[in-house]
């Protein structure tokens, strides 16, 4: 039971994906105890899971899984594996470590549409929860993608079996995807992407103003991603009208 | 005894209010061990205490209290309770959890002056340490408050029994209250508010440049608020001339 | 053994200096477990080690030392000691606590070249690993230093026995040393300083764009400093081409 529970009501809330960029076990324990109930996915950011001790990564993954959270390594690590022709080993190692999800992306490399579809299908066939990501890490390359092209990628990914599609915004959330150089939402861009069905999307929203804007626009059921671990609780309050920006508005 | 204690001298220091936006027990233990001696108040930011397990919040509050720190839930939660007509339940639950302080604010809602005074009095009568807050969370609304109006609110709150009055600056510290869009102090505004007596104010100063400017302006006895947990030690060094910005100047 | 170790190859990597601005023991344990293998130096920022309990500082230092990490108090604390004429006591206390390194700087005070050389020599004679720092904490004073003057200081410090020389960028990394007001590298400035031999320098690079730019410019063997504790793992991935910005480029 939560403290002050007579002030809140139970309502369906969107998924929250948190970005773990290298927490230790004490921090993971804290995060789960404080905010675990509000977290659906933990992404082990980009290649971070490949530079720490394997036992430690296993223990972290096990702790998150035990709390009912889906865990997956960042798409950048998958891209490195694909680049090296080691996708089968990648899936095997991910499973051996205990990851329950796989992210398929081409943010840092070039992967053709057919291969992309295959990667998604193979990960699903291997029993993973599959999340794909649309967008380029390099802003110049990212700007070349039109909203229509992004929408087509989203729909293709969903057709190939992706459970959710992430809209890329990186850790910083500026000058990329649906955000302008100040991190503000480009409405015309988002409007096109939303045609895929907002419920299928996880919108990366690392900045508070973005989280607030998306909750006010789509309601608390919107799925938000790349939430910093220390902001997981804040996002839970924004969704529930318990932070100044959304009091009386959700 | 502190390390290198022959380099420092004991002097009266202002109060520091730290913003806990969802720490876990390991982090609370760390914060108290490292910086507990420099912290007077811990605010459980806005409605964060209403989205975590009640036992966990109780344990956190107990740990802070045991270290001699006054604990209180953010004013936004009080405003939600008042909005729902549940102020008595709010005070009861706060006491049952172990909170020793109450913050009275109208940053996100409209509360008339008479009610505000009543809220302060009731919280004092219930045995709480009472801190009020002046300012609006929404910058547009906040800008409508003149310095003279703010000063009148501060004086009224003190008259009604508030132990301290906080100058609102939110977590970000920009474009609000005494700070311009770059987070720099608006001297003409602060000058008016200081007429209430700086010793009665807790000035929210989340950014380092603000902490430095206020310590240089009013000396190390100035009361600072909304300090990020990871900056509590830094603020202690700024007050003592142990950070570059204040070496030889305090 | 690291997770996904078939995706990475062992190569010599540059030193990473991490800025500890007041971690507790749980956080130190986490940092060492997650990223200890990638950290060469931990700086206890500015005067932070003089405002916490001595036993706690000793325990933190011991934990880092046991992980093979060189520990030292920030140069600002040395400057305060020198200002008070207590350098001998300072070195004794640092040794008694267990610090294995000393940083010599004049970022916040004025120390003439002869004294600076003496400080470096005395610290070396006392058995410490010695790192000096070039640059002023106050941007106005810092801008008065020409690249040629900085280069001369670097070379003099190395001549006096400094093991490395740090290029100052503070915690924020903007409008100081080799960085302009946006935190971007001033190439003409860096080019001059690099004449001292990049391998002798630790370049403070608190911002991700700086870390990426320096790794792309000098390769993964470049020594980087003032890395936030939560970014230690990210820097390890940037050096290894495991983050979007450097995939396929290092």
PDB file of C-alpha atoms in Angstrom, chain B residues 15 53 85 135-136:
ATOM      1  CA  UNK B  15      20.046  25.799   7.018  1.00  0.00           C
ATOM      2  CA  UNK B  53       5.271   1.804  -0.650  1.00  0.00           C
ATOM      3  CA  UNK B  85     -11.168  18.468   1.220  1.00  0.00           C
ATOM      4  CA  UNK B 135       5.434  31.382  -5.674  1.00  0.00           C
ATOM      5  CA  UNK B 136       3.651  29.648  -8.535  1.00  0.00           C
TER       6      UNK B 136
END
